[in-house]
């Protein structure tokens, strides 16, 4: 049973819709991540939040807007998406080292949201 | 930019065959290395990881991987596969320069083990 949950598991939306993906971690971690998994491409890191601050934005288009209201919750707000944005969106969490300290703790992944943009 | 190469996209084996999945990365500094597995219909989960010390790392379910620094490689091995090992396997690298993990993944290898 994963400690990271994602809702919804499947989402179909039109290009003019606005929707949000939700991620919740029950592991007491202080870092959360959004990844995009497309067919035949490596998992792409989209955003990283460490201690509720966004520390990484991997050149993601502005139609994707993350939000991290607290250390347990992470959202990905979607608006005016394109068909090529259809993919599996994965959330993960880990325990990051403080003040830049290293950690070898693994990332725990959620089951993902399968997004289809029509 | 850092990248991770997994040479085999699809591998088909019979039960009891030996497995080796290749992984090479391009990053000149110190790294953490991971193998993740995704069983059909399940989420990504950690198989094993290398942080420091013995370059031969043992993971769950009889898997092991060897870090060869001179070859920038972290190949995954299992002496005898089972039908239940059918899954997709991902190699990932984390350059050791941040407090949080910034994993760079390979494209994955789909393993099918026939009974």
mmCIF file of C-alpha atoms in Angstrom:
data_model
loop_
_atom_site.group_PDB
_atom_site.id
_atom_site.type_symbol
_atom_site.label_atom_id
_atom_site.label_comp_id
_atom_site.label_asym_id
_atom_site.label_seq_id
_atom_site.Cartn_x
_atom_site.Cartn_y
_atom_site.Cartn_z
ATOM 1 C CA UNK A 1 0.000 0.000 0.000
ATOM 2 C CA UNK A 2 1.621 3.228 -1.124
ATOM 3 C CA UNK A 3 1.933 6.167 1.268
ATOM 4 C CA UNK A 4 1.317 8.548 -1.637
ATOM 5 C CA UNK A 5 -2.178 8.874 -3.042
ATOM 6 C CA UNK A 6 -3.290 10.691 -6.174
ATOM 7 C CA UNK A 7 -6.716 11.743 -7.360
ATOM 8 C CA UNK A 8 -8.279 11.408 -9.777
ATOM 9 C CA UNK A 9 -6.768 8.257 -11.248
ATOM 10 C CA UNK A 10 -8.136 9.060 -14.707
ATOM 11 C CA UNK A 11 -9.067 12.408 -16.206
ATOM 12 C CA UNK A 12 -10.365 13.361 -19.622
ATOM 13 C CA UNK A 13 -10.545 17.053 -20.399
ATOM 14 C CA UNK A 14 -11.015 19.402 -23.296
ATOM 15 C CA UNK A 15 -8.454 22.001 -24.246
ATOM 16 C CA UNK A 16 -10.516 24.807 -22.742
ATOM 17 C CA UNK A 17 -11.154 23.114 -19.398
ATOM 18 C CA UNK A 18 -9.545 23.854 -16.061
ATOM 19 C CA UNK A 19 -8.863 20.938 -13.772
ATOM 20 C CA UNK A 20 -6.600 20.083 -10.857
ATOM 21 C CA UNK A 21 -4.640 16.990 -9.907
ATOM 22 C CA UNK A 22 -4.198 16.243 -6.235
ATOM 23 C CA UNK A 23 -1.446 14.406 -4.414
ATOM 24 C CA UNK A 24 -1.260 13.571 -0.735
ATOM 25 C CA UNK A 25 1.581 11.910 1.130
ATOM 26 C CA UNK A 26 1.178 10.219 4.501
ATOM 27 C CA UNK A 27 4.879 9.586 5.112
ATOM 28 C CA UNK A 28 5.938 12.745 6.936
ATOM 29 C CA UNK A 29 8.222 13.773 4.099
ATOM 30 C CA UNK A 30 9.305 17.340 3.407
ATOM 31 C CA UNK A 31 9.813 17.248 -0.358
ATOM 32 C CA UNK A 32 7.283 16.548 -3.090
ATOM 33 C CA UNK A 33 7.627 16.173 -6.839
ATOM 34 C CA UNK A 34 5.572 16.155 -10.033
ATOM 35 C CA UNK A 35 6.689 13.996 -12.959
ATOM 36 C CA UNK A 36 5.293 13.479 -16.439
ATOM 37 C CA UNK A 37 5.479 9.994 -17.943
ATOM 38 C CA UNK A 38 4.837 9.857 -21.691
ATOM 39 C CA UNK A 39 5.043 6.847 -23.939
ATOM 40 C CA UNK A 40 8.575 6.034 -25.112
ATOM 41 C CA UNK A 41 10.088 8.949 -23.178
ATOM 42 C CA UNK A 42 11.890 9.048 -19.831
ATOM 43 C CA UNK A 43 10.050 10.262 -16.782
ATOM 44 C CA UNK A 44 10.376 14.028 -16.840
ATOM 45 C CA UNK A 45 10.729 15.959 -13.622
ATOM 46 C CA UNK A 46 8.353 18.933 -13.720
ATOM 47 C CA UNK A 47 8.395 20.557 -10.312
ATOM 48 C CA UNK A 48 10.024 20.061 -6.922
ATOM 49 C CA UNK A 49 8.829 21.480 -3.638
ATOM 50 C CA UNK A 50 11.145 21.301 -0.658
ATOM 51 C CA UNK A 51 9.835 22.516 2.679
ATOM 52 C CA UNK A 52 6.814 23.902 0.796
ATOM 53 C CA UNK A 53 8.941 26.131 -1.428
ATOM 54 C CA UNK A 54 9.254 25.501 -5.130
ATOM 55 C CA UNK A 55 12.902 24.764 -5.737
ATOM 56 C CA UNK A 56 12.753 23.399 -9.241
ATOM 57 C CA UNK A 57 10.732 24.293 -12.324
ATOM 58 C CA UNK A 58 12.005 22.266 -15.204
ATOM 59 C CA UNK A 59 10.992 24.595 -18.052
ATOM 60 C CA UNK A 60 7.378 23.570 -17.763
ATOM 61 C CA UNK A 61 4.796 25.589 -19.752
ATOM 62 C CA UNK A 62 2.713 28.005 -17.725
ATOM 63 C CA UNK A 63 -0.462 26.055 -18.475
ATOM 64 C CA UNK A 64 0.758 23.792 -15.655
ATOM 65 C CA UNK A 65 0.637 25.520 -12.275
ATOM 66 C CA UNK A 66 1.721 23.710 -9.100
ATOM 67 C CA UNK A 67 0.624 24.498 -5.586
ATOM 68 C CA UNK A 68 1.927 23.148 -2.298
ATOM 69 C CA UNK A 69 -0.225 24.442 0.574
ATOM 70 C CA UNK A 70 1.522 22.273 3.167
ATOM 71 C CA UNK A 71 4.087 19.495 3.336
ATOM 72 C CA UNK A 72 1.478 16.763 2.841
ATOM 73 C CA UNK A 73 -0.398 18.098 -0.162
ATOM 74 C CA UNK A 74 0.585 18.963 -3.701
ATOM 75 C CA UNK A 75 -1.648 20.127 -6.519
ATOM 76 C CA UNK A 76 -1.140 20.528 -10.240
ATOM 77 C CA UNK A 77 -3.573 23.020 -11.750
ATOM 78 C CA UNK A 78 -4.221 22.544 -15.444
ATOM 79 C CA UNK A 79 -5.670 25.032 -17.928
ATOM 80 C CA UNK A 80 -5.817 25.313 -21.700
ATOM 81 C CA UNK A 81 -3.854 22.113 -22.175
ATOM 82 C CA UNK A 82 -2.843 20.650 -25.524
ATOM 83 C CA UNK A 83 -3.354 17.081 -26.766
ATOM 84 C CA UNK A 84 0.397 16.463 -26.441
ATOM 85 C CA UNK A 85 0.004 16.996 -22.682
ATOM 86 C CA UNK A 86 -1.802 13.668 -22.490
ATOM 87 C CA UNK A 87 0.332 11.476 -20.243
ATOM 88 C CA UNK A 88 0.588 9.821 -16.854
ATOM 89 C CA UNK A 89 1.329 12.404 -14.171
ATOM 90 C CA UNK A 90 3.153 10.998 -11.174
ATOM 91 C CA UNK A 91 3.591 12.514 -7.756
ATOM 92 C CA UNK A 92 6.401 11.508 -5.418
ATOM 93 C CA UNK A 93 7.706 12.452 -2.011
ATOM 94 C CA UNK A 94 10.960 12.067 -0.127
ATOM 95 C CA UNK A 95 12.734 13.248 2.989
ATOM 96 C CA UNK A 96 15.146 15.902 1.793
ATOM 97 C CA UNK A 97 18.220 16.941 3.716
ATOM 98 C CA UNK A 98 17.932 20.305 5.425
ATOM 99 C CA UNK A 99 20.233 23.195 4.587
ATOM 100 C CA UNK A 100 21.480 21.334 1.533
ATOM 101 C CA UNK A 101 22.526 18.300 3.531
ATOM 102 C CA UNK A 102 22.606 15.074 1.589
ATOM 103 C CA UNK A 103 20.148 12.272 1.950
ATOM 104 C CA UNK A 104 20.012 8.924 0.257
ATOM 105 C CA UNK A 105 16.345 8.490 1.045
ATOM 106 C CA UNK A 106 14.327 7.173 -1.837
ATOM 107 C CA UNK A 107 11.391 8.805 -3.501
ATOM 108 C CA UNK A 108 8.015 7.177 -2.954
ATOM 109 C CA UNK A 109 5.663 7.389 -5.910
ATOM 110 C CA UNK A 110 1.917 7.568 -6.163
ATOM 111 C CA UNK A 111 -0.108 5.541 -8.690
ATOM 112 C CA UNK A 112 -0.418 8.473 -11.087
ATOM 113 C CA UNK A 113 -3.225 10.262 -12.883
ATOM 114 C CA UNK A 114 -3.815 9.191 -16.473
ATOM 115 C CA UNK A 115 -4.656 12.424 -18.282
ATOM 116 C CA UNK A 116 -6.210 12.564 -21.744
ATOM 117 C CA UNK A 117 -6.621 15.938 -23.446
ATOM 118 C CA UNK A 118 -9.087 15.989 -26.307
ATOM 119 C CA UNK B 1 22.561 18.006 -19.393
ATOM 120 C CA UNK B 2 22.632 14.775 -17.456
ATOM 121 C CA UNK B 3 21.134 11.767 -19.188
ATOM 122 C CA UNK B 4 20.556 8.093 -18.489
ATOM 123 C CA UNK B 5 20.652 5.431 -21.190
ATOM 124 C CA UNK B 6 18.968 2.066 -20.938
ATOM 125 C CA UNK B 7 20.075 0.057 -23.910
ATOM 126 C CA UNK B 8 17.328 -2.530 -24.006
ATOM 127 C CA UNK B 9 13.780 -1.295 -24.449
ATOM 128 C CA UNK B 10 12.210 -4.761 -24.474
ATOM 129 C CA UNK B 11 13.586 -8.000 -23.084
ATOM 130 C CA UNK B 12 11.891 -11.395 -23.268
ATOM 131 C CA UNK B 13 13.207 -14.260 -21.141
ATOM 132 C CA UNK B 14 12.099 -17.689 -20.054
ATOM 133 C CA UNK B 15 11.801 -18.478 -16.378
ATOM 134 C CA UNK B 16 15.113 -19.375 -14.725
ATOM 135 C CA UNK B 17 17.106 -17.427 -17.317
ATOM 136 C CA UNK B 18 19.643 -14.902 -16.103
ATOM 137 C CA UNK B 19 18.958 -11.199 -16.477
ATOM 138 C CA UNK B 20 21.199 -8.223 -17.034
ATOM 139 C CA UNK B 21 19.789 -4.798 -17.867
ATOM 140 C CA UNK B 22 22.220 -2.105 -18.892
ATOM 141 C CA UNK B 23 22.266 1.443 -17.550
ATOM 142 C CA UNK B 24 24.773 4.168 -18.375
ATOM 143 C CA UNK B 25 24.690 7.775 -17.263
ATOM 144 C CA UNK B 26 26.416 10.945 -18.297
ATOM 145 C CA UNK B 27 27.445 12.998 -15.294
ATOM 146 C CA UNK B 28 30.987 13.662 -14.222
ATOM 147 C CA UNK B 29 30.406 14.281 -10.536
ATOM 148 C CA UNK B 30 29.334 12.127 -7.623
ATOM 149 C CA UNK B 31 25.948 10.488 -8.032
ATOM 150 C CA UNK B 32 23.356 8.403 -6.271
ATOM 151 C CA UNK B 33 22.019 5.585 -8.450
ATOM 152 C CA UNK B 34 18.670 3.824 -8.331
ATOM 153 C CA UNK B 35 16.704 1.096 -10.004
ATOM 154 C CA UNK B 36 12.930 1.392 -9.811
ATOM 155 C CA UNK B 37 10.415 -1.223 -10.931
ATOM 156 C CA UNK B 38 6.830 -0.807 -12.073
ATOM 157 C CA UNK B 39 4.764 -4.004 -12.023
ATOM 158 C CA UNK B 40 1.666 -4.070 -14.246
ATOM 159 C CA UNK B 41 -1.002 -1.847 -12.765
ATOM 160 C CA UNK B 42 1.153 -0.799 -9.829
ATOM 161 C CA UNK B 43 3.105 2.288 -8.851
ATOM 162 C CA UNK B 44 6.850 2.780 -9.202
ATOM 163 C CA UNK B 45 8.780 1.268 -6.329
ATOM 164 C CA UNK B 46 12.426 1.146 -5.379
ATOM 165 C CA UNK B 47 14.322 -2.027 -6.238
ATOM 166 C CA UNK B 48 17.747 -0.967 -4.975
ATOM 167 C CA UNK B 49 20.001 2.038 -4.608
ATOM 168 C CA UNK B 50 23.675 2.942 -4.466
ATOM 169 C CA UNK B 51 24.810 5.786 -2.276
ATOM 170 C CA UNK B 52 28.385 4.946 -1.299
ATOM 171 C CA UNK B 53 30.571 2.053 -0.183
ATOM 172 C CA UNK B 54 30.454 -1.405 -1.734
ATOM 173 C CA UNK B 55 29.732 -0.942 -5.456
ATOM 174 C CA UNK B 56 27.821 -4.225 -5.546
ATOM 175 C CA UNK B 57 24.387 -3.484 -4.191
ATOM 176 C CA UNK B 58 21.770 -6.054 -3.291
ATOM 177 C CA UNK B 59 18.095 -5.199 -3.469
ATOM 178 C CA UNK B 60 14.759 -6.845 -2.988
ATOM 179 C CA UNK B 61 13.583 -10.039 -4.716
ATOM 180 C CA UNK B 62 17.094 -11.282 -5.497
ATOM 181 C CA UNK B 63 18.131 -8.334 -7.659
ATOM 182 C CA UNK B 64 21.576 -6.791 -7.509
ATOM 183 C CA UNK B 65 23.399 -4.028 -9.345
ATOM 184 C CA UNK B 66 27.027 -3.111 -9.755
ATOM 185 C CA UNK B 67 28.291 0.450 -9.907
ATOM 186 C CA UNK B 68 31.338 0.732 -12.177
ATOM 187 C CA UNK B 69 32.479 4.321 -11.884
ATOM 188 C CA UNK B 70 34.997 4.130 -14.733
ATOM 189 C CA UNK B 71 32.275 2.984 -17.103
ATOM 190 C CA UNK B 72 29.538 5.280 -15.742
ATOM 191 C CA UNK B 73 27.398 2.156 -15.491
ATOM 192 C CA UNK B 74 24.949 0.660 -13.003
ATOM 193 C CA UNK B 75 23.716 -2.585 -14.542
ATOM 194 C CA UNK B 76 20.934 -4.593 -12.934
ATOM 195 C CA UNK B 77 21.242 -8.365 -12.610
ATOM 196 C CA UNK B 78 19.292 -11.356 -11.401
ATOM 197 C CA UNK B 79 20.646 -14.904 -11.716
ATOM 198 C CA UNK B 80 17.272 -16.581 -12.279
ATOM 199 C CA UNK B 81 14.139 -14.661 -13.228
ATOM 200 C CA UNK B 82 10.588 -15.613 -12.351
ATOM 201 C CA UNK B 83 7.315 -14.962 -14.129
ATOM 202 C CA UNK B 84 6.495 -12.441 -11.381
ATOM 203 C CA UNK B 85 9.474 -10.308 -12.460
ATOM 204 C CA UNK B 86 7.520 -9.227 -15.535
ATOM 205 C CA UNK B 87 7.547 -5.445 -15.190
ATOM 206 C CA UNK B 88 9.122 -2.256 -16.448
ATOM 207 C CA UNK B 89 12.494 -1.347 -14.952
ATOM 208 C CA UNK B 90 13.828 2.192 -14.700
ATOM 209 C CA UNK B 91 17.350 3.305 -13.942
ATOM 210 C CA UNK B 92 17.704 6.746 -12.324
ATOM 211 C CA UNK B 93 20.559 9.025 -11.341
ATOM 212 C CA UNK B 94 20.621 11.788 -8.745
ATOM 213 C CA UNK B 95 23.554 14.179 -9.010
ATOM 214 C CA UNK B 96 24.767 14.825 -5.481
ATOM 215 C CA UNK B 97 24.612 18.569 -5.358
ATOM 216 C CA UNK B 98 21.209 19.291 -3.798
ATOM 217 C CA UNK B 99 19.445 18.452 -0.578
ATOM 218 C CA UNK B 100 16.417 17.137 -2.432
ATOM 219 C CA UNK B 101 16.528 14.406 -5.008
ATOM 220 C CA UNK B 102 16.565 15.482 -8.628
ATOM 221 C CA UNK B 103 16.203 12.143 -10.346
ATOM 222 C CA UNK B 104 17.021 11.765 -14.017
ATOM 223 C CA UNK B 105 15.387 8.625 -15.386
ATOM 224 C CA UNK B 106 16.158 6.369 -18.305
ATOM 225 C CA UNK B 107 13.438 5.412 -20.779
ATOM 226 C CA UNK B 108 12.816 2.102 -19.072
ATOM 227 C CA UNK B 109 13.106 -1.561 -20.083
ATOM 228 C CA UNK B 110 10.042 -3.747 -20.377
ATOM 229 C CA UNK B 111 10.796 -7.271 -19.210
ATOM 230 C CA UNK B 112 8.499 -10.135 -20.111
ATOM 231 C CA UNK B 113 9.197 -13.457 -18.456
ATOM 232 C CA UNK B 114 7.427 -16.386 -20.018
ATOM 233 C CA UNK B 115 6.533 -19.345 -17.781
#
